[in-house]
Short mmCIF file of C-alpha atoms and ligand atoms in Angstrom, two decimals:
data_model
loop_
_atom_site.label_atom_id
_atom_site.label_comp_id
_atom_site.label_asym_id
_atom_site.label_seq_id
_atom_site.Cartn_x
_atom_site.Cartn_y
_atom_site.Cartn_z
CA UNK N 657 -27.09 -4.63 -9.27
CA UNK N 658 -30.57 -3.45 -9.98
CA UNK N 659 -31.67 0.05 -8.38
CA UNK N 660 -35.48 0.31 -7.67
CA UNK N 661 -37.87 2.37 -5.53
CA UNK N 662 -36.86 0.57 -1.96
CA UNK N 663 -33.33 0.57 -3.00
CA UNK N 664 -31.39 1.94 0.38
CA UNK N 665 -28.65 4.34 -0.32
CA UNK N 666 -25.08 3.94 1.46
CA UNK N 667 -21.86 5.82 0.58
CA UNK N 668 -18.65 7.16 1.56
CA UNK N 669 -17.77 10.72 2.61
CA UNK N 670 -13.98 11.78 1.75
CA UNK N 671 -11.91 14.09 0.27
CA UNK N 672 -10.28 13.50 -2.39
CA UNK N 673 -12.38 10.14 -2.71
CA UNK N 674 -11.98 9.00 -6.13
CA UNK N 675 -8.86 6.35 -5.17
CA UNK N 676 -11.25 4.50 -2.67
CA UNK N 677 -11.86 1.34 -2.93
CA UNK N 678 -14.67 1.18 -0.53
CA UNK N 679 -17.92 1.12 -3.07
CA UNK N 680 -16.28 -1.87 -5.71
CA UNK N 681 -15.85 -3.84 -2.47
CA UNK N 682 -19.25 -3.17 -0.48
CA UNK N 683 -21.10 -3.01 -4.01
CA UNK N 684 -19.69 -6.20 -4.95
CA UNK N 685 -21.00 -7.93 -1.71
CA UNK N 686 -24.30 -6.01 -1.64
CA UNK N 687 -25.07 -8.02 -5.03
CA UNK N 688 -23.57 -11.33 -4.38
CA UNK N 689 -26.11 -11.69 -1.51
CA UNK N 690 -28.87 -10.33 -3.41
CA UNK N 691 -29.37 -7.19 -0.81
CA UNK N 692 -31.47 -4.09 -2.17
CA UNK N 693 -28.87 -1.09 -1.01
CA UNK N 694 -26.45 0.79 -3.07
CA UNK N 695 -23.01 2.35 -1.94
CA UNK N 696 -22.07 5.66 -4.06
CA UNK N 697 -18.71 7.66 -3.63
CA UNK N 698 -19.12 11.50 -2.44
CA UNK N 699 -16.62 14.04 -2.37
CA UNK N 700 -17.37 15.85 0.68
CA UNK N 701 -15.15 19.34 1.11
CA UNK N 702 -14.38 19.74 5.18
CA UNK N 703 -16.57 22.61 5.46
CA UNK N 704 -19.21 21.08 3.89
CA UNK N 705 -19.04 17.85 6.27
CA UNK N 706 -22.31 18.86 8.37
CA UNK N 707 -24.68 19.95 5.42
CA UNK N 708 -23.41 16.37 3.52
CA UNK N 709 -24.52 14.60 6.96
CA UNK N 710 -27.70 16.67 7.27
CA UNK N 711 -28.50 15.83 3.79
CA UNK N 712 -27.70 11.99 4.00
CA UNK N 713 -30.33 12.28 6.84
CA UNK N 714 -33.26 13.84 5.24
CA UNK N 715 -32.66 11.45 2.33
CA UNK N 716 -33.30 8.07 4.31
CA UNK N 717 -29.78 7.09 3.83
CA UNK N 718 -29.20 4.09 5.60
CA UNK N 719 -25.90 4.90 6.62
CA UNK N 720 -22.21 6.06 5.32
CA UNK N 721 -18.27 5.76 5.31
CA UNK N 722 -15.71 8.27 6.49
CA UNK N 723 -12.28 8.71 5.22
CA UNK N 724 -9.60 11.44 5.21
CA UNK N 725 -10.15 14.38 6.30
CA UNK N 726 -13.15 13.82 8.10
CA UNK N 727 -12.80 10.82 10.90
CA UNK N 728 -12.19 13.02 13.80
CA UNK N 729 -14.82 15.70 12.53
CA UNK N 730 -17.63 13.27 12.48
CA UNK N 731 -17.13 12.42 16.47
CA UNK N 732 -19.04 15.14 17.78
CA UNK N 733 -21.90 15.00 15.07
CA UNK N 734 -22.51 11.46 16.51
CA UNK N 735 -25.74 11.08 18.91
CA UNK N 736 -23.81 7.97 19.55
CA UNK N 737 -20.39 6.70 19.59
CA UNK N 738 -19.01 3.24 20.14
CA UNK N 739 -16.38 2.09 22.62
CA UNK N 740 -14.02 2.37 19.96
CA UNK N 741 -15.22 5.76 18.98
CA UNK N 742 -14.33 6.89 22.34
CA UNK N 743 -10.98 5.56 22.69
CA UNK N 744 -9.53 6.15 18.90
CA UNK N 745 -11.43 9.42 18.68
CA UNK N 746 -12.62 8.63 15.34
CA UNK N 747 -15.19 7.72 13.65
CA UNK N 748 -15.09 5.51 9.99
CA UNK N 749 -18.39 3.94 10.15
CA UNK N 750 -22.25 5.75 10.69
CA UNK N 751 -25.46 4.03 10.92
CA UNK N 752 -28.67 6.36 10.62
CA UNK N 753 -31.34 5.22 12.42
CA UNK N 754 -35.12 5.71 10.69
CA UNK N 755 -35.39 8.63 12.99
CA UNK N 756 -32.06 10.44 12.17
CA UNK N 757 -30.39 9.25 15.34
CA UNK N 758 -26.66 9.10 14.24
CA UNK N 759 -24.60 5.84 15.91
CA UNK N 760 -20.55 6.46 14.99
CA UNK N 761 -18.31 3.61 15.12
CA UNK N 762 -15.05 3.10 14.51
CA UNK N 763 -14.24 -0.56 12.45
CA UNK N 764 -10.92 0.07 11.28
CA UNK N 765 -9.89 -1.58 14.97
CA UNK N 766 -11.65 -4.58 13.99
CA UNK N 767 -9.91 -4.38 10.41
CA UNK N 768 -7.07 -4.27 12.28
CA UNK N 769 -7.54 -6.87 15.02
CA UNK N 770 -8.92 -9.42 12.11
CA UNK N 771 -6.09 -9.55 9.73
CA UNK N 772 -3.68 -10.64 12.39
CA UNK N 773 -6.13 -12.89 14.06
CA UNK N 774 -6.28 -14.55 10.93
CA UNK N 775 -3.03 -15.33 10.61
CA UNK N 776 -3.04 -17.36 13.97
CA UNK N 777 -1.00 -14.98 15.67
CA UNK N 778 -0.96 -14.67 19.28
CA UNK N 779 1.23 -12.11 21.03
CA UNK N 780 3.85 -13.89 23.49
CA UNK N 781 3.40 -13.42 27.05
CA UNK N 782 4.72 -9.70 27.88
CA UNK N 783 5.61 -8.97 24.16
CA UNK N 784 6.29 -5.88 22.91
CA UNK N 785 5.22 -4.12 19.73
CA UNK N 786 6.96 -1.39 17.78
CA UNK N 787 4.51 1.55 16.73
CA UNK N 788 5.54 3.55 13.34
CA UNK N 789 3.52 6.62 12.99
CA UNK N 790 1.04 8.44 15.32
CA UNK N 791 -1.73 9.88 12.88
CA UNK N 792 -5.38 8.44 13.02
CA UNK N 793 -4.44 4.65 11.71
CA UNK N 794 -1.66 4.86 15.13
CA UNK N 795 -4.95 5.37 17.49
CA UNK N 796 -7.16 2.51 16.06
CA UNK N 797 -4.21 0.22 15.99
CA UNK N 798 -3.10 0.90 19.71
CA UNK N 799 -6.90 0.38 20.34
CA UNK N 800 -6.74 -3.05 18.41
CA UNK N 801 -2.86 -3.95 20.03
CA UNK N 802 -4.53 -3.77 23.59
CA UNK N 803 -7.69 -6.05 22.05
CA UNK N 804 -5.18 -8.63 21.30
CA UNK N 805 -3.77 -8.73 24.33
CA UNK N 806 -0.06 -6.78 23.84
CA UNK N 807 0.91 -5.03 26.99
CA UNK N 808 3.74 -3.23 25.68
CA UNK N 809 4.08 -0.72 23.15
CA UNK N 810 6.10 1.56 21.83
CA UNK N 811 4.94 4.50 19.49
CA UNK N 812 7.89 5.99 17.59
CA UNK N 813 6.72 8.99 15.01
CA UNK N 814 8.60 11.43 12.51
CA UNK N 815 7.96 14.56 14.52
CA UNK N 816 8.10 13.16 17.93
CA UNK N 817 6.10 15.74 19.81
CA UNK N 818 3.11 13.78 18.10
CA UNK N 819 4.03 10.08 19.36
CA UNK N 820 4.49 11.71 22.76
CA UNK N 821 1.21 13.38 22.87
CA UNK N 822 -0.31 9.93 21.86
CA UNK N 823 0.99 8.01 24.41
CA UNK N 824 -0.41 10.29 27.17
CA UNK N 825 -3.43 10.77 25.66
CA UNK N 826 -3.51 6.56 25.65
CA UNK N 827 -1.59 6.47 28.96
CA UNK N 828 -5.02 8.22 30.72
CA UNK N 829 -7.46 5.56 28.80
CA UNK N 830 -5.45 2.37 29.03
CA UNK N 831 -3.40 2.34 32.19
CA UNK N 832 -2.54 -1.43 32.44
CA UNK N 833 -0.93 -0.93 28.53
CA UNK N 834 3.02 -0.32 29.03
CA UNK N 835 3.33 2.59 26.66
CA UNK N 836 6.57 4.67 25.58
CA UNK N 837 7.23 6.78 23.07
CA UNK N 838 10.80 7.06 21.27
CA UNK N 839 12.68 9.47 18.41
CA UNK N 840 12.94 7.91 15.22
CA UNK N 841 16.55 7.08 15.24
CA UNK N 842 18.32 3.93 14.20
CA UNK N 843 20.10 3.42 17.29
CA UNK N 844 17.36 3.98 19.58
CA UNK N 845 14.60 1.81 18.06
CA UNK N 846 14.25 -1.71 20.60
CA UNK N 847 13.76 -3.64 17.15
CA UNK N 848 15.58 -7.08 18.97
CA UNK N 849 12.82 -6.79 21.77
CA UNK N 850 9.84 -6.60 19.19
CA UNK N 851 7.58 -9.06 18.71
CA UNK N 852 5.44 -7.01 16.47
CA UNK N 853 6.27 -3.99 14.24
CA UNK N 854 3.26 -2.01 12.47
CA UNK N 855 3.48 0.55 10.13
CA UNK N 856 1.44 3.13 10.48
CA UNK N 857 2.85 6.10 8.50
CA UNK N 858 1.55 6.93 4.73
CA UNK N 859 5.57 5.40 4.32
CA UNK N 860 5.40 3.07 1.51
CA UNK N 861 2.76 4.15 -0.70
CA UNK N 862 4.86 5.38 -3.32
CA UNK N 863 7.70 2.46 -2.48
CA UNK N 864 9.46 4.14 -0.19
CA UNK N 865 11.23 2.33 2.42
CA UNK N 866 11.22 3.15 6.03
CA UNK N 867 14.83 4.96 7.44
CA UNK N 868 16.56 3.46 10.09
CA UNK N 869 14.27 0.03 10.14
CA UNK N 870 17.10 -2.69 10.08
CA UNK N 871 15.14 -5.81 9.58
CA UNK N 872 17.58 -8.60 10.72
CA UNK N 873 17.58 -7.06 14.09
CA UNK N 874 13.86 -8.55 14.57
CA UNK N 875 13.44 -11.84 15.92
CA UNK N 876 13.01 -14.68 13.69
CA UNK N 877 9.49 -15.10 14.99
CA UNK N 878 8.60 -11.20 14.79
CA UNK N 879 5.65 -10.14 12.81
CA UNK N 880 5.85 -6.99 10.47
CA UNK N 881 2.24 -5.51 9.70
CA UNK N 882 2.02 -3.05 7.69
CA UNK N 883 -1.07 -0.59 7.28
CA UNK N 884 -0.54 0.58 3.94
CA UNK N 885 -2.14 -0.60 1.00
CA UNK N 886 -0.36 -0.75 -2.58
CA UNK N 887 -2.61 -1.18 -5.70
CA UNK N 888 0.46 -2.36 -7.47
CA UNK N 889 2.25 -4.94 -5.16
CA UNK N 890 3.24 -5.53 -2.08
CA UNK N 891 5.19 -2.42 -0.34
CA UNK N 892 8.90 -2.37 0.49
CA UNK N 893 8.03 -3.34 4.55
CA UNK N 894 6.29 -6.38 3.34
CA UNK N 895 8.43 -7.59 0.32
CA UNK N 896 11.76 -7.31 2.73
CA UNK N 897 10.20 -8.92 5.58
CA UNK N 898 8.97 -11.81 3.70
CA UNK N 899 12.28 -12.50 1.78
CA UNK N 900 13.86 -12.52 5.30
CA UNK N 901 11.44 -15.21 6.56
CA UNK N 902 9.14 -13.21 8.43
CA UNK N 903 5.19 -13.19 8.78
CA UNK N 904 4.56 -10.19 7.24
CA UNK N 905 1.07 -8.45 6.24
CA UNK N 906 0.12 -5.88 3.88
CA UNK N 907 -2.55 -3.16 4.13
CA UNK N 908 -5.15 -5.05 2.48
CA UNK N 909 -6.75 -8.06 5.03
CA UNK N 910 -7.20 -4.94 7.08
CA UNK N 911 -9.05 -2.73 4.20
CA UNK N 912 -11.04 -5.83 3.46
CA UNK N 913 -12.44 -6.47 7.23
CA UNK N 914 -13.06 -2.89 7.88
CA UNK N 915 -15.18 -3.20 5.17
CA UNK N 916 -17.07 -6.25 6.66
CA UNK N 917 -17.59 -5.35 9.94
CA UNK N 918 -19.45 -1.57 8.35
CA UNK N 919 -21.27 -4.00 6.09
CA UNK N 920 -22.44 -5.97 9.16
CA UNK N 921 -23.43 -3.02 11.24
CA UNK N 922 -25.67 -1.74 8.22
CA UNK N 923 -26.65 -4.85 6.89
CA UNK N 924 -26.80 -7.28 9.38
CA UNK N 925 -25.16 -9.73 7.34
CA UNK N 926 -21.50 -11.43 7.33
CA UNK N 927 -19.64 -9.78 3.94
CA UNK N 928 -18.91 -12.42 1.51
CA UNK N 929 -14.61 -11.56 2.37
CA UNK N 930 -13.03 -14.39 0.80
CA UNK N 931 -15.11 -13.66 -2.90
CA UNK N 932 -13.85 -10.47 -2.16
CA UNK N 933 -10.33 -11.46 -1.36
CA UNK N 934 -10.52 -13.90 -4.86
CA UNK N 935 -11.55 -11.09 -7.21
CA UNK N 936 -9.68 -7.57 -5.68
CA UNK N 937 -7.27 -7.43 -8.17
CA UNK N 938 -9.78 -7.14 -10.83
CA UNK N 939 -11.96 -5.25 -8.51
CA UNK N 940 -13.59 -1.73 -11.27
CA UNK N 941 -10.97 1.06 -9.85
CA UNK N 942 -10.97 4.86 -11.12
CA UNK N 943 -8.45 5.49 -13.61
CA UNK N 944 -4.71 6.69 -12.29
P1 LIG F 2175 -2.33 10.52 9.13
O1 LIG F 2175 -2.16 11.65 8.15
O2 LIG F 2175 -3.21 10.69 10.30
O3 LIG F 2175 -0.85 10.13 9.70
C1 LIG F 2175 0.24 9.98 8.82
C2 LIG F 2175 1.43 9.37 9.56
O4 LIG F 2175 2.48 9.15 8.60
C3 LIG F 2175 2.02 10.28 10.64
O5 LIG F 2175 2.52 9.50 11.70
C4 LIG F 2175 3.15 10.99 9.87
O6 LIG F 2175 4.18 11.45 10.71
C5 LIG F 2175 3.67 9.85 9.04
N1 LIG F 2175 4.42 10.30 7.88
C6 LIG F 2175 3.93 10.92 6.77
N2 LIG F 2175 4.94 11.19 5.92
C7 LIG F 2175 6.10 10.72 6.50
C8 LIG F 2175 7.46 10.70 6.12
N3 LIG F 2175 7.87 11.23 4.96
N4 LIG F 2175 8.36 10.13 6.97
C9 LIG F 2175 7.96 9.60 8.15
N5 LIG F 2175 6.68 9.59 8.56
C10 LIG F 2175 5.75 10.15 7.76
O7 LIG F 2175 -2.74 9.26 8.23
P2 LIG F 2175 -3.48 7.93 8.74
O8 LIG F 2175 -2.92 7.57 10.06
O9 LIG F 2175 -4.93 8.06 8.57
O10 LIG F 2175 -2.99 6.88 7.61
C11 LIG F 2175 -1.65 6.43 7.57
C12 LIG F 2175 -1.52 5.31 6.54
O11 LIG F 2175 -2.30 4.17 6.96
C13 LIG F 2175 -2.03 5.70 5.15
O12 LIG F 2175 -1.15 5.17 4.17
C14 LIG F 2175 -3.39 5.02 5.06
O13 LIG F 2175 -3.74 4.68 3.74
C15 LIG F 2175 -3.14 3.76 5.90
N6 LIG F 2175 -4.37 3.20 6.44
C16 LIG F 2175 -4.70 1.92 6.07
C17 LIG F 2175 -5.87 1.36 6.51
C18 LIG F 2175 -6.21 -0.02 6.04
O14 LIG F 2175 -7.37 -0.44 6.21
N7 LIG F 2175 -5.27 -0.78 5.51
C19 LIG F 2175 -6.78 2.06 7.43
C20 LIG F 2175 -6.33 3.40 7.78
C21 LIG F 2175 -5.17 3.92 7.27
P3 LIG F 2175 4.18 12.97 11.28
O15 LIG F 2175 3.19 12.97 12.43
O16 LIG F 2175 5.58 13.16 11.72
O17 LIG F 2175 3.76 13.87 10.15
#
């Protein structure tokens, strides 16, 4: 990648931010096609979250990426918010306009909605789908579950409070989506009705398993997704759903297609996913 005087600057706002693996991926693609933009890594405090945006701005930044903690923050900053913006309530993705106009949009649905799509999956008529976690990755996936068509879900969360609160909140925006929230306990969870389960909850990460998930009670044709994204392997969801004979999907078709659909609101152009798919693994990562 060569940086000269038109060079457009892109970039992702997060804190901490040095485990992303947002500017190997978008870099990567920026230079395969020959484009003349660069995508830095900025560790943005939350206070500081306004005066980064106002300065991104003033410096002709073409746009910028959002991770934790400031999805949700970045909504009302927007002059303009996608329909996924409005119903997830976050924003991942910002375009700025040559006037400073700010559009917000939210592609971790399409992440989402494109790694099972992929797959060839279609949900069966009136299937359900079983919904670890309620946290920001819950919203955009119940936003995605009722783009592909599920009418059925149920949201089951560690402190339950949260999964209830999600499901009215959803309940409002999304009437014709059957929606019920449950306590996390073994006996309770519908797994034998499920036709999907997603993880949503940071569960996994450091290879922990998930309590109370019994994985034979699935159906044999069940699909297990799983959100999270292990730089060393597949996580416990995926490795025991696999040896049992199920479809099952790790974190990372979903990291990858976020990335492409930001990279095709900025750029205009389809990312290059499946060099990026061939080389992740060698992919330059910070030091652990
Ligand atoms: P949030 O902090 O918003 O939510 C975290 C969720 O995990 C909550 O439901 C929380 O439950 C649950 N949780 C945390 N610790 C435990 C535990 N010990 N036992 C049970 N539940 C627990 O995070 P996000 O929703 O933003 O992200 C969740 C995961 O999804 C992360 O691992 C993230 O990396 C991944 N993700 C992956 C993406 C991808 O492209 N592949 C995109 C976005 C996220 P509670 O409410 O009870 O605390």
């Amino acid at each position: 990648m060569t940086i000269i005087g038109t060079t457009r600057l892109l970039g992702i706002l997060g804190d901490p931010v040095s485990h992303t693996l947002s500017p190997a991926m978008h870099n990567l693609a920026l230079s395969t096609l020959g484009l003349d933009y660069c995508y830095l890594p900025f560790r943005v405090p939350a206070d500081h979250l306004p005066a980064a945006v106002r300065g991104l701005v003033a410096l002709g930044a073409a746009g910028f990426n959002a991770t934790i903690p400031h999805k949700e923050a970045l909504v009302p900053l927007m002059d303009e918010r996608s329909v996924e913006v409005h119903a997830v309530g976050a924003v991942n993705t910002v375009v700025i306009a040559p006037n400073g106009r700010l559009t917000g949009y939210n592609t971790d649905v399409a992440g989402f909605v494109t790694a099972l799509r992929e797959t060839g999956w279609h949900p069966p008529t009136g299937g359900m789908a079983l919904l670890l976690g309620a946290g920001g990755a819950a919203r955009a996936v119940l936003v995605g579950l009722q783009q592909l068509g599920l009418t059925r879900v149920v949201v089951v969360n560690r402190h339950p409070e949260r999964a209830a609160r999600l499901v009215a909140d959803f309940r409002s925006r999304f009437p014709e989506l059957e929606l019920q929230s449950l306590p996390w306990e073994e006996n309770a969870l519908p797994l034998e009705a499920c036709c999907l389960l997603v993880n949503t909850t940071s569960l996994g990460l450091r290879n922990e398993t998930l309590p109370g998930i019994e994985l034979s009670r699935l159906p044999a044709q069940a699909v297990v997704h799983d959100c999270v994204y292990r730089g060393t392997g597949p996580t416990p969801l995926v490795r025991q759903a696999a040896e049992r004979g199920l479809l099952a999907i790790g974190g990372l078709p979903m990291l990858i297609h976020q990335a492409a659909r930001a990279f095709e609101i900025w750029t205009g152009q389809k990312m290059p996913v499946a060099i990026i798919q061939d080389v992740f693994d060698q992919l330059p990562r910070p030091p652990t």
